[in-house]
mmCIF file of C-alpha atoms in Angstrom:
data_model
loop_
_atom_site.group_PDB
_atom_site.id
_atom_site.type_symbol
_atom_site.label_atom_id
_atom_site.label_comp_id
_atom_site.label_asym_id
_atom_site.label_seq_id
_atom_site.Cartn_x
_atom_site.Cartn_y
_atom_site.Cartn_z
ATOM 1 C CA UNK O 1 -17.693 99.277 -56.184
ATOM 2 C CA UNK O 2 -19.290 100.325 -52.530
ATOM 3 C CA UNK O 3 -22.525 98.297 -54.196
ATOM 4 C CA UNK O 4 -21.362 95.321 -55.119
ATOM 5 C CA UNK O 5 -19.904 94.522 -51.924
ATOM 6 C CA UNK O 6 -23.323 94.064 -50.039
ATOM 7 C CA UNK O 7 -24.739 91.739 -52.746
ATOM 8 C CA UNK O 8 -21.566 89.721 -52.718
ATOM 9 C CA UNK O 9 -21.875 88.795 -48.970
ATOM 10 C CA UNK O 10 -25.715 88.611 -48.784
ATOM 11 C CA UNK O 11 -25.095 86.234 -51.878
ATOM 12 C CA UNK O 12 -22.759 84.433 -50.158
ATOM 13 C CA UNK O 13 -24.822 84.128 -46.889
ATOM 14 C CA UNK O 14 -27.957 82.436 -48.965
ATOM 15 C CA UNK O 15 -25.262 79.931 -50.224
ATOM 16 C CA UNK O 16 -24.108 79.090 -46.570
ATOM 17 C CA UNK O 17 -27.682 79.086 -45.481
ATOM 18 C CA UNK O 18 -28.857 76.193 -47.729
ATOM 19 C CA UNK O 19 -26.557 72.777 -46.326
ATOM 20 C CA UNK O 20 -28.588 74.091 -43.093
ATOM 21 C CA UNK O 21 -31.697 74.286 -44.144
ATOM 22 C CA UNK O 22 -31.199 70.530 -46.253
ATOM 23 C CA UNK O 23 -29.353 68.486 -43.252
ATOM 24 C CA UNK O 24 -32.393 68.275 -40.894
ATOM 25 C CA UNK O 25 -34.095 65.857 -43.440
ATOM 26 C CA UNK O 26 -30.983 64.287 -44.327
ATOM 27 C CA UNK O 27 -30.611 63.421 -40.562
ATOM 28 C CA UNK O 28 -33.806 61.917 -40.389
ATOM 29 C CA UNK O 29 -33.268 60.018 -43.375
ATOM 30 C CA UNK O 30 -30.379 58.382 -42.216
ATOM 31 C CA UNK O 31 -31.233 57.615 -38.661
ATOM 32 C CA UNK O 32 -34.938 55.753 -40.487
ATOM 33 C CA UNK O 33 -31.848 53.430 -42.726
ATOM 34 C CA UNK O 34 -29.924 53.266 -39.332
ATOM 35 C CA UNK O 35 -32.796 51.712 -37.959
ATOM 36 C CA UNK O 36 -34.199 49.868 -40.464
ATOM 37 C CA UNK O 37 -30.828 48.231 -41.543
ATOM 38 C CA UNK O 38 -30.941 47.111 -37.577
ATOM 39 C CA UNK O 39 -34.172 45.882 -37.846
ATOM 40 C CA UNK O 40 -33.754 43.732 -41.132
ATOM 41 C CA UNK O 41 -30.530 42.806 -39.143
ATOM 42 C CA UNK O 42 -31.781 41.153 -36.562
ATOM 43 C CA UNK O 43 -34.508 39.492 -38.687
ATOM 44 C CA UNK O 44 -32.310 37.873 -40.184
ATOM 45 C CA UNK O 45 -29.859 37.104 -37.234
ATOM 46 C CA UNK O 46 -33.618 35.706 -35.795
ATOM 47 C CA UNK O 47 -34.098 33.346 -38.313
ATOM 48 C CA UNK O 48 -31.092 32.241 -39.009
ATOM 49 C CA UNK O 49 -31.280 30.768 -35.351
ATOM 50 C CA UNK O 50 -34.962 29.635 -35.804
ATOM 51 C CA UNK O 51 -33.980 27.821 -38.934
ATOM 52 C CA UNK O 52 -30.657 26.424 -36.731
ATOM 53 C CA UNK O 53 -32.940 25.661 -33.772
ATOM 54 C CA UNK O 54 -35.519 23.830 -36.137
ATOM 55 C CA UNK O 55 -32.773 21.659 -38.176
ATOM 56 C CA UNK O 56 -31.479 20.240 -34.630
ATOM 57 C CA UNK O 57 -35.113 19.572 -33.897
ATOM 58 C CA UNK O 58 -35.338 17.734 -36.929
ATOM 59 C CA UNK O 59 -32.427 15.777 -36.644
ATOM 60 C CA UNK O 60 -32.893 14.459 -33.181
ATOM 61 C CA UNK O 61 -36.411 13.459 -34.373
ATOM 62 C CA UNK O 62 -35.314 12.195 -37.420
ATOM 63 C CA UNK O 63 -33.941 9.224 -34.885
ATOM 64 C CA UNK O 64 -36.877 8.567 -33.377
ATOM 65 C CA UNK O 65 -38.974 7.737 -36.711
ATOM 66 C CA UNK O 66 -39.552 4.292 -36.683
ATOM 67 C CA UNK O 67 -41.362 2.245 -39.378
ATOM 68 C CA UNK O 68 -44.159 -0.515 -38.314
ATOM 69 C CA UNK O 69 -41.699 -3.400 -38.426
ATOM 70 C CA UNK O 70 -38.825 -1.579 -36.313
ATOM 71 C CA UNK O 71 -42.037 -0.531 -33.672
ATOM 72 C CA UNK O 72 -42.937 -4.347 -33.414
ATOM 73 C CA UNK O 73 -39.188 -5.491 -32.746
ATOM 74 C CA UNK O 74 -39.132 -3.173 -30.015
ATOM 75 C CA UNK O 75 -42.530 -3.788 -28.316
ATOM 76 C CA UNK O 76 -41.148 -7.185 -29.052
ATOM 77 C CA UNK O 77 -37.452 -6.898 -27.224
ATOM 78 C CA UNK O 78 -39.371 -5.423 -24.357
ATOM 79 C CA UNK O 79 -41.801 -7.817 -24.257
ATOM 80 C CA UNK O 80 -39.409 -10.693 -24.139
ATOM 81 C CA UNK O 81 -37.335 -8.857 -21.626
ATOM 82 C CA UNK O 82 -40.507 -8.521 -19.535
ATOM 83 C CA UNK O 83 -40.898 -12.202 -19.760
ATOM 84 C CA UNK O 84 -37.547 -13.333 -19.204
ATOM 85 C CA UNK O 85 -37.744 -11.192 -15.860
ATOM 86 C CA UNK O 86 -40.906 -12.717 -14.880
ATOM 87 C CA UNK O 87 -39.948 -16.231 -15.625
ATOM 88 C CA UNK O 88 -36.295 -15.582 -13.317
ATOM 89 C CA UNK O 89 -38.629 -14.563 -10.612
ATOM 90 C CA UNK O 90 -41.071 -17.442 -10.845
ATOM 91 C CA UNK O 91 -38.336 -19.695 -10.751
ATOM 92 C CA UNK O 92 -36.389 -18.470 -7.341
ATOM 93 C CA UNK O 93 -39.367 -18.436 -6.094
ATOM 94 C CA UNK O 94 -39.994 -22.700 -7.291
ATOM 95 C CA UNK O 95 -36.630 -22.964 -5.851
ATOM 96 C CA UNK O 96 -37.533 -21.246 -2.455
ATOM 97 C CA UNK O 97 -40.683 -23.291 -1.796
ATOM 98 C CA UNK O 98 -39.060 -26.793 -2.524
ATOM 99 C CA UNK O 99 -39.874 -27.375 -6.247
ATOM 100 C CA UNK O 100 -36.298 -27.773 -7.624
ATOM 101 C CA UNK O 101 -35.076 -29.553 -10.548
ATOM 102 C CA UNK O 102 -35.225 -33.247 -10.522
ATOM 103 C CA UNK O 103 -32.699 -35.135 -11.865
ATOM 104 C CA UNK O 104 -31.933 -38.377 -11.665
ATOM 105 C CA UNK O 105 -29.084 -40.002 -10.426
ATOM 106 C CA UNK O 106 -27.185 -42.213 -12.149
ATOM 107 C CA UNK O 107 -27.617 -44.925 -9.400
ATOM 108 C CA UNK O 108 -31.465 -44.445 -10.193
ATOM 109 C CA UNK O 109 -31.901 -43.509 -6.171
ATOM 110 C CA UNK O 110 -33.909 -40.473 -7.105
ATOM 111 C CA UNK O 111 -36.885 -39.985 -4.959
ATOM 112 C CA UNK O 112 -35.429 -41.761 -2.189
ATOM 113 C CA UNK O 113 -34.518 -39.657 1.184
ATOM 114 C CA UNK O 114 -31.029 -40.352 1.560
ATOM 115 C CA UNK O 115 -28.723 -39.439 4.559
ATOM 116 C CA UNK O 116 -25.975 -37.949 3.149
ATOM 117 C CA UNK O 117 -24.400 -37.009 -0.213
ATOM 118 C CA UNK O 118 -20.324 -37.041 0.228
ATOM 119 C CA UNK O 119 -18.626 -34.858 -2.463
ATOM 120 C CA UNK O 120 -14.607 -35.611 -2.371
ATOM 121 C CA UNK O 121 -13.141 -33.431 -4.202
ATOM 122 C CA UNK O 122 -10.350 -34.216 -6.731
ATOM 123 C CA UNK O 123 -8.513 -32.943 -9.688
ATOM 124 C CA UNK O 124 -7.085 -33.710 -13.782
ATOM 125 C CA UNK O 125 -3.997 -34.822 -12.217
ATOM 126 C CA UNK O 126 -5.218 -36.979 -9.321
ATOM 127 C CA UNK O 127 -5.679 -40.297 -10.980
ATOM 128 C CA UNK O 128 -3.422 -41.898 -8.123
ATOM 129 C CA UNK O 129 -5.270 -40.214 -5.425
ATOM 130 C CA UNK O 130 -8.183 -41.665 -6.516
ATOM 131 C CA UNK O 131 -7.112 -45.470 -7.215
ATOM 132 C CA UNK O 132 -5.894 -44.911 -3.626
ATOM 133 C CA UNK O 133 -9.040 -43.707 -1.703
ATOM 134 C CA UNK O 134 -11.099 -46.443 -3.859
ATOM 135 C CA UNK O 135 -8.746 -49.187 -2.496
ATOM 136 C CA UNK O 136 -9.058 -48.003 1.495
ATOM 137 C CA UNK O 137 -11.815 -45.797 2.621
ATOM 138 C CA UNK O 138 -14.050 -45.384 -0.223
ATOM 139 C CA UNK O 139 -15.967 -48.193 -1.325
ATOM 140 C CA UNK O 140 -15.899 -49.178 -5.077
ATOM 141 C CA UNK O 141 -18.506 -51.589 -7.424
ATOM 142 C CA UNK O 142 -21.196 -53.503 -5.452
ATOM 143 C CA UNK O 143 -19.950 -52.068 -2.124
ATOM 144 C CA UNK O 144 -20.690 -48.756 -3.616
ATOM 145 C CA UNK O 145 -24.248 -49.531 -4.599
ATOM 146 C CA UNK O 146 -24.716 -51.095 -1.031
ATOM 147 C CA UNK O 147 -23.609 -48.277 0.526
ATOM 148 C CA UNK O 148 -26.098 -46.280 -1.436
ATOM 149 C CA UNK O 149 -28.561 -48.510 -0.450
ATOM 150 C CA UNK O 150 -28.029 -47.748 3.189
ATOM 151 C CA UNK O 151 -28.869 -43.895 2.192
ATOM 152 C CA UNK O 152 -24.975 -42.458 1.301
ATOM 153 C CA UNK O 153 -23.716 -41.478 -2.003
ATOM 154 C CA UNK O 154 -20.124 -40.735 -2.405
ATOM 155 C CA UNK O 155 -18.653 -39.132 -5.602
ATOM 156 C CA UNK O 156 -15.650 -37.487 -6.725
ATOM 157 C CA UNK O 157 -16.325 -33.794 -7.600
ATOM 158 C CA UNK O 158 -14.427 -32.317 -10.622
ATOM 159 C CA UNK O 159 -15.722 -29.547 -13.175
ATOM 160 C CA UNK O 160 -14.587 -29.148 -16.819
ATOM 161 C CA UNK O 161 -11.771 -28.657 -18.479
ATOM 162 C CA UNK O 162 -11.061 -25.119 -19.721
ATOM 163 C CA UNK O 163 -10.386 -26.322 -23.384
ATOM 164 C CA UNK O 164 -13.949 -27.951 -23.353
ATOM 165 C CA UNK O 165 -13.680 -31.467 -24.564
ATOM 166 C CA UNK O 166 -10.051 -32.144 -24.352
ATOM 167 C CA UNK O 167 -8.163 -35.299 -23.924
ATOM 168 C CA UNK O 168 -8.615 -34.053 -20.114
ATOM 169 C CA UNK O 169 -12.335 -34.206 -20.071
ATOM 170 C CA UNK O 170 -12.092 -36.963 -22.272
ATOM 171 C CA UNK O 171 -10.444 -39.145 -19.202
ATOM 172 C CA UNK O 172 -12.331 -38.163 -16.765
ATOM 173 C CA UNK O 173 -15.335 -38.945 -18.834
ATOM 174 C CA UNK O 174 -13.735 -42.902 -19.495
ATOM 175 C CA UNK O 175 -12.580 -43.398 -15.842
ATOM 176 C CA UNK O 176 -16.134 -42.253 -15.226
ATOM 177 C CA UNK O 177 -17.850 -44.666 -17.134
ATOM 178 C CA UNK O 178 -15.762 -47.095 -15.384
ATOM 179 C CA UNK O 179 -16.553 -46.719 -12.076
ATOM 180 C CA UNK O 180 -19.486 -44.612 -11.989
ATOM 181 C CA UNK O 181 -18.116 -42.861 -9.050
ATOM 182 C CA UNK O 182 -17.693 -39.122 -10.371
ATOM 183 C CA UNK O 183 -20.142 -36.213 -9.522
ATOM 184 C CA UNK O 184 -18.940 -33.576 -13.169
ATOM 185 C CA UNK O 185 -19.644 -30.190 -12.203
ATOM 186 C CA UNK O 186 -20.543 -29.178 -16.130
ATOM 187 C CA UNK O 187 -21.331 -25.597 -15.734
ATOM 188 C CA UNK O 188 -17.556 -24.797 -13.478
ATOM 189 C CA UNK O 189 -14.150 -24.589 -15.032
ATOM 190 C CA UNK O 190 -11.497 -26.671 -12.953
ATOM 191 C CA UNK O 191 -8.895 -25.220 -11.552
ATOM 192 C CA UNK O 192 -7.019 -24.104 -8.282
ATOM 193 C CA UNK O 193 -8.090 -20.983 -7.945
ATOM 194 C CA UNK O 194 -11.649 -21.954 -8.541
ATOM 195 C CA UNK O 195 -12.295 -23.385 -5.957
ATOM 196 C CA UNK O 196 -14.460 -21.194 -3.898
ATOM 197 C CA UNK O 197 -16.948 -21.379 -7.040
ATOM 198 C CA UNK O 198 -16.302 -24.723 -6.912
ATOM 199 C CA UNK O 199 -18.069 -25.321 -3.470
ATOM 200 C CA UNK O 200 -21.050 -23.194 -4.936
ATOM 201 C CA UNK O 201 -21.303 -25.182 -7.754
ATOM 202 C CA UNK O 202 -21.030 -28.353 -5.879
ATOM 203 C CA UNK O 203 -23.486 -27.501 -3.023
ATOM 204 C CA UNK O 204 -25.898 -26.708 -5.446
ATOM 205 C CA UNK O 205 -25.721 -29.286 -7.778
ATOM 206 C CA UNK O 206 -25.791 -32.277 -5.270
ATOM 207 C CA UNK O 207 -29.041 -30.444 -3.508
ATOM 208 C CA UNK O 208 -30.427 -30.705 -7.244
ATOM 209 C CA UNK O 209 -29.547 -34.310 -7.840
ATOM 210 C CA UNK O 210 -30.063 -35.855 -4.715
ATOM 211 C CA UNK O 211 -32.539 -35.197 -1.492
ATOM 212 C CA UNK O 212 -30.465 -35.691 1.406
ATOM 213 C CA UNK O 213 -30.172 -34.851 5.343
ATOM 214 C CA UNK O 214 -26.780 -33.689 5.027
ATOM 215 C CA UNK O 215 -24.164 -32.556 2.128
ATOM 216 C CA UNK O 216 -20.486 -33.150 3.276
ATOM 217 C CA UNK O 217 -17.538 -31.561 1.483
ATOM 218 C CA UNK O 218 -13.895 -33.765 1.506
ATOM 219 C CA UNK O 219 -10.807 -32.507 0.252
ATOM 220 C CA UNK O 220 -8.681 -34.739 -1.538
ATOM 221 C CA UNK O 221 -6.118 -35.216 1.016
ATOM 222 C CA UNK O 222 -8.573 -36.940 3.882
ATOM 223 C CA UNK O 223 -8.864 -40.058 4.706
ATOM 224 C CA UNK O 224 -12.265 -41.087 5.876
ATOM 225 C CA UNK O 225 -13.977 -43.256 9.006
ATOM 226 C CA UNK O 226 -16.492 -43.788 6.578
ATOM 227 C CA UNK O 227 -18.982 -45.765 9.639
ATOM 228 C CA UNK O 228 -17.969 -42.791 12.170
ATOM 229 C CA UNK O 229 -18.956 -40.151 9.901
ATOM 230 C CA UNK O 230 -22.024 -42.054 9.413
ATOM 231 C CA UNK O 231 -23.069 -42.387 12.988
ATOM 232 C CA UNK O 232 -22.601 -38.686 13.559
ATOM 233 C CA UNK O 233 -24.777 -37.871 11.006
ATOM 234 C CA UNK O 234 -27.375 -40.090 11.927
ATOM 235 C CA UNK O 235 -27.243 -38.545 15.533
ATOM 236 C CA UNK O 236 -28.440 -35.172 13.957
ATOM 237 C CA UNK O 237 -30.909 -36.314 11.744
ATOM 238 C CA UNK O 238 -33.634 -33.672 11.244
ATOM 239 C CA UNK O 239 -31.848 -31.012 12.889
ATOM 240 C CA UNK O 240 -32.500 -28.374 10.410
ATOM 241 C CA UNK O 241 -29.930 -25.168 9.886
ATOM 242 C CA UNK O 242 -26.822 -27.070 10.834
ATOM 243 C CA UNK O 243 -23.265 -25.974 9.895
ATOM 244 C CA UNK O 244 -21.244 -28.134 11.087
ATOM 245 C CA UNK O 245 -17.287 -28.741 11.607
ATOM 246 C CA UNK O 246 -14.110 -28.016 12.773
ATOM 247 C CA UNK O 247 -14.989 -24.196 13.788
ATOM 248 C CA UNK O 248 -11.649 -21.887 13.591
ATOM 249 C CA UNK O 249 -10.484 -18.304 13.000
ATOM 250 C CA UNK O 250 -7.696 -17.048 11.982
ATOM 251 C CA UNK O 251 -5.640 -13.843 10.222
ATOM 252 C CA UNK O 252 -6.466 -13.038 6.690
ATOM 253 C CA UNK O 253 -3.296 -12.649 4.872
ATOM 254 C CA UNK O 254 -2.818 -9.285 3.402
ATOM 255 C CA UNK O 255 0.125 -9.334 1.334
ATOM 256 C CA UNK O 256 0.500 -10.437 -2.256
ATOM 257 C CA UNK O 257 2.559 -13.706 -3.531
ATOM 258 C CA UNK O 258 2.354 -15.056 0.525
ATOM 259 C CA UNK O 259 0.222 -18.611 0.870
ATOM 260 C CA UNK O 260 -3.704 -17.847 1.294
ATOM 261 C CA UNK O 261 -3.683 -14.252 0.548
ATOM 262 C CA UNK O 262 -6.568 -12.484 0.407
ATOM 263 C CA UNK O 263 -7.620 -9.896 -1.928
ATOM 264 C CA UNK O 264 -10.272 -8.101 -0.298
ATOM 265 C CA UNK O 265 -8.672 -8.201 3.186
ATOM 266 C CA UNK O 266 -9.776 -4.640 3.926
ATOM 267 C CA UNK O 267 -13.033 -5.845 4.002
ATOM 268 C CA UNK O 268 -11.934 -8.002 7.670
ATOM 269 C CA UNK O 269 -11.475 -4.505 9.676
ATOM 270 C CA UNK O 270 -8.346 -3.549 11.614
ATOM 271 C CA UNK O 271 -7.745 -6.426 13.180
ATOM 272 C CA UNK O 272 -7.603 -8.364 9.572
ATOM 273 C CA UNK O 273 -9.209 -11.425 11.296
ATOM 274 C CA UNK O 274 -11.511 -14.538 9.266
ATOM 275 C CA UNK O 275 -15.024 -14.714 11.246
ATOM 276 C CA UNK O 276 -16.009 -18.371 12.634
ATOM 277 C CA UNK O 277 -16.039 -20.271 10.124
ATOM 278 C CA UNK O 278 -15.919 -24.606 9.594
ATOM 279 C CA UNK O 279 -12.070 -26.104 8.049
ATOM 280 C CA UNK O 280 -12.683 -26.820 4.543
ATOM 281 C CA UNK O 281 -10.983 -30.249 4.739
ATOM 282 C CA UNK O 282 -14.297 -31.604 5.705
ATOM 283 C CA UNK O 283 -17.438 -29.283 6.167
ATOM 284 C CA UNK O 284 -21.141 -30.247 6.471
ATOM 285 C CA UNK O 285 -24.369 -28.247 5.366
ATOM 286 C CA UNK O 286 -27.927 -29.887 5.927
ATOM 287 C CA UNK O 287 -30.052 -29.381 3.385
ATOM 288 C CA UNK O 288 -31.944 -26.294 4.013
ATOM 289 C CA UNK O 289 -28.592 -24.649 4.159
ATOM 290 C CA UNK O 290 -27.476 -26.108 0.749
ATOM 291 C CA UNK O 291 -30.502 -25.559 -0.750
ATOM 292 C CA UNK O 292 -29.726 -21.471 0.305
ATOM 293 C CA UNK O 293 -26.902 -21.499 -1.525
ATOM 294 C CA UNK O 294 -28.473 -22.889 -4.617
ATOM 295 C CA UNK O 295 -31.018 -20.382 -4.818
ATOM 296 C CA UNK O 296 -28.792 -17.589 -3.824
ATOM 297 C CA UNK O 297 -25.659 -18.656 -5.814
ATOM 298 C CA UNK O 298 -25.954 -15.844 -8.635
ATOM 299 C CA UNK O 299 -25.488 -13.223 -5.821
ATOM 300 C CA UNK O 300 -23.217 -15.059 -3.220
ATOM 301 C CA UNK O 301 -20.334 -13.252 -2.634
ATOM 302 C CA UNK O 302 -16.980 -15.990 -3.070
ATOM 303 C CA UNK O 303 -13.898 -15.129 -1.369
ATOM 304 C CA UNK O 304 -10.568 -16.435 -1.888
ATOM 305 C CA UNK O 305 -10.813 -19.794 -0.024
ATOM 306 C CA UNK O 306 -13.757 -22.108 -0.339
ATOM 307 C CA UNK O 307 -13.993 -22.320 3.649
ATOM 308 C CA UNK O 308 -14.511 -19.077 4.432
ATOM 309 C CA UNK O 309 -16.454 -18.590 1.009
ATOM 310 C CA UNK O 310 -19.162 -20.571 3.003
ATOM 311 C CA UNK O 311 -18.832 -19.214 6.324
ATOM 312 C CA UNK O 312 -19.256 -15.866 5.070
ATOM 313 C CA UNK O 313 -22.809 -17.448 3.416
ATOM 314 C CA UNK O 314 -23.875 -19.166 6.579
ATOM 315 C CA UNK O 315 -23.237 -15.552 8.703
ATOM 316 C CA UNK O 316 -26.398 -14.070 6.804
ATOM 317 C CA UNK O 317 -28.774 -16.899 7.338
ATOM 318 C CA UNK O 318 -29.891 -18.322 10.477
ATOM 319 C CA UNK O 319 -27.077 -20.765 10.469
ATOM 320 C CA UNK O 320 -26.693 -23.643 13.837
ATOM 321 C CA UNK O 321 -22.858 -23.749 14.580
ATOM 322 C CA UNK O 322 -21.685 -27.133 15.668
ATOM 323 C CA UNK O 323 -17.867 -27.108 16.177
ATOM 324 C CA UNK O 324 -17.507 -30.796 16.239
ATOM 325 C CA UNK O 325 -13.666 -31.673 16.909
ATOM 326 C CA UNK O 326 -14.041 -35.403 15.478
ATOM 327 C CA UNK O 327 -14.094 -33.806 12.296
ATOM 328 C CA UNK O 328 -10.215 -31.891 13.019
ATOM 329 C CA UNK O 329 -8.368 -33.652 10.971
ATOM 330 C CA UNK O 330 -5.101 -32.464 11.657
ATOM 331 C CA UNK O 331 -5.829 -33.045 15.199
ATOM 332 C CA UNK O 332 -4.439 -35.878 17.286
ATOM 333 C CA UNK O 333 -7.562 -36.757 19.303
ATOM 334 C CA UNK O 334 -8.546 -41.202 18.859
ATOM 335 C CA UNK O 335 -11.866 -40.504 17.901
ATOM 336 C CA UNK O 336 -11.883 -38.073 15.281
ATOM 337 C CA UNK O 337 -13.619 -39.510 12.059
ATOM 338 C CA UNK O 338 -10.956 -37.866 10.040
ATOM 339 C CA UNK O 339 -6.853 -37.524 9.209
ATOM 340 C CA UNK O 340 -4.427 -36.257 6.454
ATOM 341 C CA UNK O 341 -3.624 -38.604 3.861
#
């Protein structure tokens, strides 16, 4: 019994002995899978965002393969975009030396250096206004020609109608071959709050049709001294730059719904005042200065009044003021050449 004790524990002990001797290796073995489980990990993890990274890649260039015909249109867009921009700047420039469009007049006075080209302007519902004028002031028929003759066309200035070709455009177009007395503004819309496009439009239009000293602008409700208009424009013949009229100022309305308001009166600075600027019931422009406005109009800021629509154009050019109180209509003074009708 005392001898089988020792062989029982020493047993024992080589039993306990061998998970020490066998877990080194096993240690190693399993750190080796640790890592290379990690490794193949994050080769995989790798290029699964290559492959991610490379399908974006192909997609965004998948948009940019073009076939031959789809490279021509767009050499071809860009080539016709080139040209259009080259022919835009060819032609401001035509217009700023002098070589604007010539069109004849329906009086056949084209070519002819006239004195003055008197645009009165009128509207769809003004039929009366007109049969009026033609009867008093305004000369109608042979008197018209004659007057043209002596170097002064007068028309009535009206655009379209916004329904294109209506029985209002229609009217004007039969009164028009009636008297021959109408000045159609094709390209502008008619109507009141238009206007300050409408000055634009008739400015450069006239400057187009017509070579004249001066371009006058008439509202409908003056009445003309057709000879003493005349003779002040024949006293400034040749003067070149001239902006001439009844000069005022005045405050730029500010709130909304009130007569004349004005919606960019911030622009006017604290004092909210208009700058100098010629009445719009009867305004003059020689030529050069119309002929500035035609070749600027695309980029000519308009306000919300035709008069001071102009004055703010004349401010940036190297414009003569001549506050000429014969042409205050509302005034009371005996020799004015105008009055309210």
């Amino acid at each position: 019994m005392e001898n089988s004790i020792p062989v029982s524990t020493k047993s024992e002990r080589r039993w306990r002995s061998k998970p020490l001797q066998t877990s080194k290796p096993s240690l190693v073995l399993a750190f080796f899978s640790c890592f290379a489980w990690l490794y193949v990990a994050g080769r995989l993890w790798q290029d699964a965002e290559n492959r991610t990274l490379l399908s974006n890649l192909l997609k965004r260039n998948t948009a940019q393969f073009l076939t031959v015909e789809d490279k021509l249109v767009v050499l071809g867009c860009k080539d016709l975009e080139r040209r259009i921009v080259e022919a835009e700047m060819e032609l401001t420039l035509a217009k700023s030396q002098g070589y604007l469009k010539n069109r004849l007049s329906e009086n056949g006075s084209s070519g002819k250096k006239m004195l003055a080209v008197i645009g009165v302007y009128t509207g769809f519902g003004s039929h009366l206004k007109r049969k009026v004028f033609r009867g008093s002031w305004m000369p109608r028929g042979d008197a018209l020609k004659k007057l043209e003759e002596r170097g002064v066309v007068i028309r009535f200035v009206i655009g379209r109608s916004a329904n294109r070709g209506d029985s209002l455009d229609r009217n004007i177009d039969s009164e028009n071959r009636s008297t021959k007395d109408f000045l159609i503004l094709e390209g502008h819309e008619e109507a009141q709050e238009e206007l300050p496009k409408k000055v634009k439009s008739f400015f450069s239009t006239a400057v187009q049709t017509w070579d004249a000293e001066f371009y006058v602008k008439v509202d409908d409700n003056i009445n003309l001294d057709l000879e003493g208009l005349i003779e002040l424009l024949e006293r400034r013949r040749s003067q070149d730059s001239a902006y001439i009229g009844c000069m005022k100022s005045g405050e730029v309305v500010t709130e909304e719904g009130k007569p004349w308001y004005e919606p960019d009166w911030w622009k006017f600075g604290d004092e909210k005042s208009y700058f100098r600027h010629a009445s719009g019931s009867l305004l003059i422009l020689s030529k050069n200065m119309a002929r500035y406005i035609d070749i600027n109009s695309a980029s000519l800021k308009s306000y919300a009044h035709d008069d001071t629509s102009v004055g703010s154009w004349m401010m940036g050019v190297q414009a003569t003021y001549i506050d000429d109180n014969r042409l205050c209509c509302s005034s009371i003074k005996q020799d004015k050449v105008c009055s309210l009708a």
